[in-house]
PDB file of C-alpha atoms in Angstrom:
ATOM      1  CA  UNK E   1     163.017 151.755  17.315  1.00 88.00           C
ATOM      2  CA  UNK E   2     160.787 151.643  20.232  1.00 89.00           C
ATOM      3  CA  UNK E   3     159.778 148.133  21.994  1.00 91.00           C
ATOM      4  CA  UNK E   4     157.005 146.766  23.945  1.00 91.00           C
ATOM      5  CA  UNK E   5     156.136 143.487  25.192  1.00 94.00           C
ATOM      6  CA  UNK E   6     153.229 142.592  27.229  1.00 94.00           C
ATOM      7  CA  UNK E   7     151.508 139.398  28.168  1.00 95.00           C
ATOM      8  CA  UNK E   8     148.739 138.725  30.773  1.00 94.00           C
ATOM      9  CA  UNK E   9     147.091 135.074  32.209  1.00 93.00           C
ATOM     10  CA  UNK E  10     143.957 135.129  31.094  1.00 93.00           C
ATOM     11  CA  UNK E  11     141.095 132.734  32.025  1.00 91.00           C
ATOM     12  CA  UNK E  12     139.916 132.192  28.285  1.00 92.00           C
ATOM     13  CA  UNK E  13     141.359 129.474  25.893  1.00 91.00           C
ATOM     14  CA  UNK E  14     144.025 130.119  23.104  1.00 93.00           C
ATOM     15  CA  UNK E  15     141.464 129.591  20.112  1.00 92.00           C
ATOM     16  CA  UNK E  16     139.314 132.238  21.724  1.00 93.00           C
ATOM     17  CA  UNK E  17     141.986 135.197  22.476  1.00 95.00           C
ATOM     18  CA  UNK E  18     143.180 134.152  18.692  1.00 96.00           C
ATOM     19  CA  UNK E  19     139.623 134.587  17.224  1.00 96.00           C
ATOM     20  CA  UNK E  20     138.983 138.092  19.246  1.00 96.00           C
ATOM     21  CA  UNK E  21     142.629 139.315  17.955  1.00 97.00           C
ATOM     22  CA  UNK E  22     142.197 138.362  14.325  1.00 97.00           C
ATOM     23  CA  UNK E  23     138.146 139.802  14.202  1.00 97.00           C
ATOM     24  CA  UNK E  24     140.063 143.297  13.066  1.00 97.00           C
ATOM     25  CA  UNK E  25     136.590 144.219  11.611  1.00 96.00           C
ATOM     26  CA  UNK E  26     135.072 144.843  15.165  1.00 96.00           C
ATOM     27  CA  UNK E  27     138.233 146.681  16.549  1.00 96.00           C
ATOM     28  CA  UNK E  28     136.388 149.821  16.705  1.00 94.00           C
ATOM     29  CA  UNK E  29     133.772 148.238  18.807  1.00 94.00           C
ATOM     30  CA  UNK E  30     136.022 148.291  21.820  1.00 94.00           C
ATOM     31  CA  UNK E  31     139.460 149.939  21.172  1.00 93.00           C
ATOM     32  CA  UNK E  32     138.748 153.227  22.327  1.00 89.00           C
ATOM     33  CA  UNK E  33     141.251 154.670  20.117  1.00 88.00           C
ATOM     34  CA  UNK E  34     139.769 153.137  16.743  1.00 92.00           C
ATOM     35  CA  UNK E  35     137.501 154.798  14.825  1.00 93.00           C
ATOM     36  CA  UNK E  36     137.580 152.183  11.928  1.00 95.00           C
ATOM     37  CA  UNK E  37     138.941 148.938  11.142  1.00 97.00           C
ATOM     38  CA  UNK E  38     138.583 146.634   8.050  1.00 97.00           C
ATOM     39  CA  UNK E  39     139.846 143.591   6.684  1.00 97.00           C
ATOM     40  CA  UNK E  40     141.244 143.917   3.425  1.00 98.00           C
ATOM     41  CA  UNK E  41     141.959 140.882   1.827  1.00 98.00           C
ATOM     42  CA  UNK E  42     141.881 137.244   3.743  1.00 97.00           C
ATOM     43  CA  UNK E  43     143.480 134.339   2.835  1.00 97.00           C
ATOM     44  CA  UNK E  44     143.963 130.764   4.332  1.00 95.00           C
ATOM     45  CA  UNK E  45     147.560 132.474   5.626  1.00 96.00           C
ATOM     46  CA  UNK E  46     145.686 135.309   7.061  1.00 97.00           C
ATOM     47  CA  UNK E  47     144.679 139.067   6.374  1.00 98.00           C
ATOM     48  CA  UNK E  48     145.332 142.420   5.141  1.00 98.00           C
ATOM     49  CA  UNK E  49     143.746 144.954   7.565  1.00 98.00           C
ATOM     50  CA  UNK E  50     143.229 148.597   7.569  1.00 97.00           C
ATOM     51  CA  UNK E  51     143.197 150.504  11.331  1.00 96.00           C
ATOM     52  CA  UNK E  52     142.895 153.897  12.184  1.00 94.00           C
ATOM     53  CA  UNK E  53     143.687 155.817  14.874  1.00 88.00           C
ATOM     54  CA  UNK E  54     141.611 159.114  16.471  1.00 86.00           C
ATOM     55  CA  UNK E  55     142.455 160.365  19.629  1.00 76.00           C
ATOM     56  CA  UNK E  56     141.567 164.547  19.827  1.00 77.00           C
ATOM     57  CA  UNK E  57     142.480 165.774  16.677  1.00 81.00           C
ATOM     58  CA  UNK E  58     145.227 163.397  15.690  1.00 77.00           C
ATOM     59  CA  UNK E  59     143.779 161.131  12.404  1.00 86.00           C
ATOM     60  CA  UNK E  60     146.266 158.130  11.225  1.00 86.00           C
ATOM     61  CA  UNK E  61     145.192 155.297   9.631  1.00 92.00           C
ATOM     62  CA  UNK E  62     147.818 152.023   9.130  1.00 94.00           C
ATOM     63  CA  UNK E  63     147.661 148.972   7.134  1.00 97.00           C
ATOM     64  CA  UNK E  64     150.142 145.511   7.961  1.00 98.00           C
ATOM     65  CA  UNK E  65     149.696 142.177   6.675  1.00 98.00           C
ATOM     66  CA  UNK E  66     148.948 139.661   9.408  1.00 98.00           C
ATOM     67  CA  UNK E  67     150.251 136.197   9.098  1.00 98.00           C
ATOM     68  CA  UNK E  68     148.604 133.697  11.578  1.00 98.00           C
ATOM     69  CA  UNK E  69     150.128 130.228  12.524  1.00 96.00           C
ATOM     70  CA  UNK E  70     147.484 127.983  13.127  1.00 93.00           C
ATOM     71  CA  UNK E  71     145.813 129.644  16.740  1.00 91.00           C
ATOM     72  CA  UNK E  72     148.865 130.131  18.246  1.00 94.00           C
ATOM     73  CA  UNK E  73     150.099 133.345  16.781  1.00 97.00           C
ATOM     74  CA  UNK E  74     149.670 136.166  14.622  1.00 98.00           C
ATOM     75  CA  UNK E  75     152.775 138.599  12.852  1.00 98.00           C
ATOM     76  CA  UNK E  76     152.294 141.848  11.646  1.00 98.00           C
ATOM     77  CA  UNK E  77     154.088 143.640   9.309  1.00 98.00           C
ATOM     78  CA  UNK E  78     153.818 147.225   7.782  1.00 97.00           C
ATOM     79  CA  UNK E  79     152.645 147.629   4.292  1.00 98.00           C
ATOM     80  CA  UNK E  80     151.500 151.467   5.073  1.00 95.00           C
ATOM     81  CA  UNK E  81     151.150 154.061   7.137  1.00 90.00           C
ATOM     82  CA  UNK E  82     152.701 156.830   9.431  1.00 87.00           C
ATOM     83  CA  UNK E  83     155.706 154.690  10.519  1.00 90.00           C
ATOM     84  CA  UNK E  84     159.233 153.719   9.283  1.00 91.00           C
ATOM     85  CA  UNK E  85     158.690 150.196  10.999  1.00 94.00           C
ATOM     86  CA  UNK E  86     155.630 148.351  12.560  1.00 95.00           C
ATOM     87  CA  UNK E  87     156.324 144.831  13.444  1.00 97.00           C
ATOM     88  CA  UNK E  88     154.883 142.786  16.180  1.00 96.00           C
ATOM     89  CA  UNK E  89     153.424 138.964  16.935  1.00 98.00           C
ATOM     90  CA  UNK E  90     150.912 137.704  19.269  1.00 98.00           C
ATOM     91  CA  UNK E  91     151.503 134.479  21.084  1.00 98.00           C
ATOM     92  CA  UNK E  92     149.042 132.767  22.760  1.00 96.00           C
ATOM     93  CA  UNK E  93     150.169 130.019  25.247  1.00 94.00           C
ATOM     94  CA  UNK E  94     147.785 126.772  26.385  1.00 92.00           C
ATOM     95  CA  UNK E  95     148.623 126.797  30.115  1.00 89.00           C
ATOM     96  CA  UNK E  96     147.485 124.189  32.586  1.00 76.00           C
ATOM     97  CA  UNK E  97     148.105 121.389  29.106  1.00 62.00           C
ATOM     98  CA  UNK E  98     149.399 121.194  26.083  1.00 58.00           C
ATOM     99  CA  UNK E  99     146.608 121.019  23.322  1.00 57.00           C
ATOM    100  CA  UNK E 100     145.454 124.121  22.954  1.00 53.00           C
ATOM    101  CA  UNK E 101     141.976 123.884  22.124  1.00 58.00           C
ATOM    102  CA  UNK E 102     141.287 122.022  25.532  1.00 61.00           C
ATOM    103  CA  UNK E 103     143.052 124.768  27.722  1.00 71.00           C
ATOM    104  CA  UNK E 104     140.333 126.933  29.436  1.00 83.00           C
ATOM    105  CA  UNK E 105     143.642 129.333  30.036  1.00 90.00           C
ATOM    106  CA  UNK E 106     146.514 131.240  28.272  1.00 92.00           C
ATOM    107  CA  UNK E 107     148.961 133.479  28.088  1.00 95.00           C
ATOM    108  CA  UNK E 108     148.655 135.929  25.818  1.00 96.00           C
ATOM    109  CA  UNK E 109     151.279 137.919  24.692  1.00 97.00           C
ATOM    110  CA  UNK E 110     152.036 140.824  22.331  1.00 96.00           C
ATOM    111  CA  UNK E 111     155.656 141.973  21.293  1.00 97.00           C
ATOM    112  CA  UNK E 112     155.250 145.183  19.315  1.00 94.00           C
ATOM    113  CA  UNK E 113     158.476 147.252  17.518  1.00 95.00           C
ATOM    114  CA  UNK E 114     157.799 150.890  16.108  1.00 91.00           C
ATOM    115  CA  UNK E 115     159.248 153.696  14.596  1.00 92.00           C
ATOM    116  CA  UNK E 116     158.224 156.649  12.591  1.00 87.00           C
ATOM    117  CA  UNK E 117     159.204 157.684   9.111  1.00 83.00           C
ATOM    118  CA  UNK E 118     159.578 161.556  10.713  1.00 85.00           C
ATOM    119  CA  UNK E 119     160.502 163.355  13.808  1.00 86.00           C
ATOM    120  CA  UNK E 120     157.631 165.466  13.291  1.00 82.00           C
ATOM    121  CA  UNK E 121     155.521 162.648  13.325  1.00 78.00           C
ATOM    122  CA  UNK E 122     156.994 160.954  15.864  1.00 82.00           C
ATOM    123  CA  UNK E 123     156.923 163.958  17.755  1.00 83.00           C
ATOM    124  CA  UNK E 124     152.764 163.967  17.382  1.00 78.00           C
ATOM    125  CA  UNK E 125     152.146 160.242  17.203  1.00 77.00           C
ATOM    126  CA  UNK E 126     154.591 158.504  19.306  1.00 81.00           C
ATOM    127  CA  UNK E 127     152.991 159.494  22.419  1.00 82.00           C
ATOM    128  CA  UNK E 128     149.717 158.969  21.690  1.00 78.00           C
ATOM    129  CA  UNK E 129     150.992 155.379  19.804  1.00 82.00           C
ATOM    130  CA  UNK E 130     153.436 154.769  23.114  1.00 82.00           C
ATOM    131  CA  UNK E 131     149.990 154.344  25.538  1.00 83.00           C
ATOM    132  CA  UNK E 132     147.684 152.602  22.623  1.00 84.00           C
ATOM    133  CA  UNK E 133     151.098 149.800  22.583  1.00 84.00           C
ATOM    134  CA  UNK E 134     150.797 149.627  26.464  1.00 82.00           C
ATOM    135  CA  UNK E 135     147.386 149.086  26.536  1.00 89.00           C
ATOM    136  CA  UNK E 136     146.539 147.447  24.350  1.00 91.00           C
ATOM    137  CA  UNK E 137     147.019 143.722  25.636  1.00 93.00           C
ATOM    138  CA  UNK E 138     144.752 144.798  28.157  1.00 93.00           C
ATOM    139  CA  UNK E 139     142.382 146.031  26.277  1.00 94.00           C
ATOM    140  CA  UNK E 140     141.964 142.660  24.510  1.00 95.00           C
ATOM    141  CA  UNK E 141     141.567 141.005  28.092  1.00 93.00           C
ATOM    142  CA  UNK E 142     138.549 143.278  29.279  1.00 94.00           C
ATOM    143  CA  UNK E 143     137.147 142.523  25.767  1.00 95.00           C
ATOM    144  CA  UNK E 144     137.067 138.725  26.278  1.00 94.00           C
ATOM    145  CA  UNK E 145     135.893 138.888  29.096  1.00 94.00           C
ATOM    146  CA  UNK E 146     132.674 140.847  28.114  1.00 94.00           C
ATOM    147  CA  UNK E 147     132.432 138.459  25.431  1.00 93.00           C
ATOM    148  CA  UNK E 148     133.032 135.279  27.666  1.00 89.00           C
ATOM    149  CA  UNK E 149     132.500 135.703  30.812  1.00 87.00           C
ATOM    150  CA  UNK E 150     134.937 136.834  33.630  1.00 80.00           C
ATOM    151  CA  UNK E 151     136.449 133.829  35.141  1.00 68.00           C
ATOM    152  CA  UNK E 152     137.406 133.518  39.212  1.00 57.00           C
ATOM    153  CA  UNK E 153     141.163 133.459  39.250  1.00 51.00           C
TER     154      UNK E 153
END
């Protein structure tokens, strides 16, 4: 099973990196990889959500079940899809204090396991997964800070 685990500093507040990971709905908007993305079912533990992938000709579409705790993190877990295992969690860290809803910083980070159900597929999808995984933490950064504002830092 393959591992990633990337985290950045970013100049936006926990809450806010927590809202723009868990609005799965506009994924599409700015992952240049997704061609769709849709909520599922919500609850007050968290969501169902529905992503697919297009890059070329390669179509794949995967659903998990994300479990949030309070602001500070969100699990996934596989219900469906082209893999044998999809697990991950975001963390997002106050820095500079405590509470997190004062911090105007955090760290964000993303810890991602994967595996496919079939050489075949993993010979097609894992590379094209292996650079969505390493990107996309950043990803997530450049979209906050079109929605926020870039911060000096």
């Amino acid at each position: 099973m393959k591992q990633v685990e990337k985290s950045a500093l970013v100049w936006h507040g926990p809450a806010s990196m927590f809202a723009l990971v868990t609005d799965v709905a506009r994924y599409s908007e700015f992952l240049p990889w997704c061609d769709r993305s849709r909520v599922l079912e919500q609850d007050e533990h968290g969501m169902t959500a529905e992503v697919g992938i297009a890059l070329g000709k390669l179509r794949q579409s995967f659903v998990t079940r994300n479990t949030h705790e309070g602001t500070e993190k969100v699990h996934m877990r596989l219900l469906r899809g082209p893999f044998s295992a999809l697990e991950g969690t975001w963390t997002f860290q106050p820095v500079g204090g405590a509470d997190a809803h004062a911090s105007q910083a955090c760290k964000v980070t993303l810890v991602l396991r994967y595996d496919f159900a079939s050489l075949p597929l993993r010979l097609l999808v894992g590379p094209v997964f292996d650079k969505i995984a390493n990107t996309m933490v950043d990803a997530f950064v450049q979209r906050a800070d079109a929605l926020y504002g870039k911060r000096p830092g």
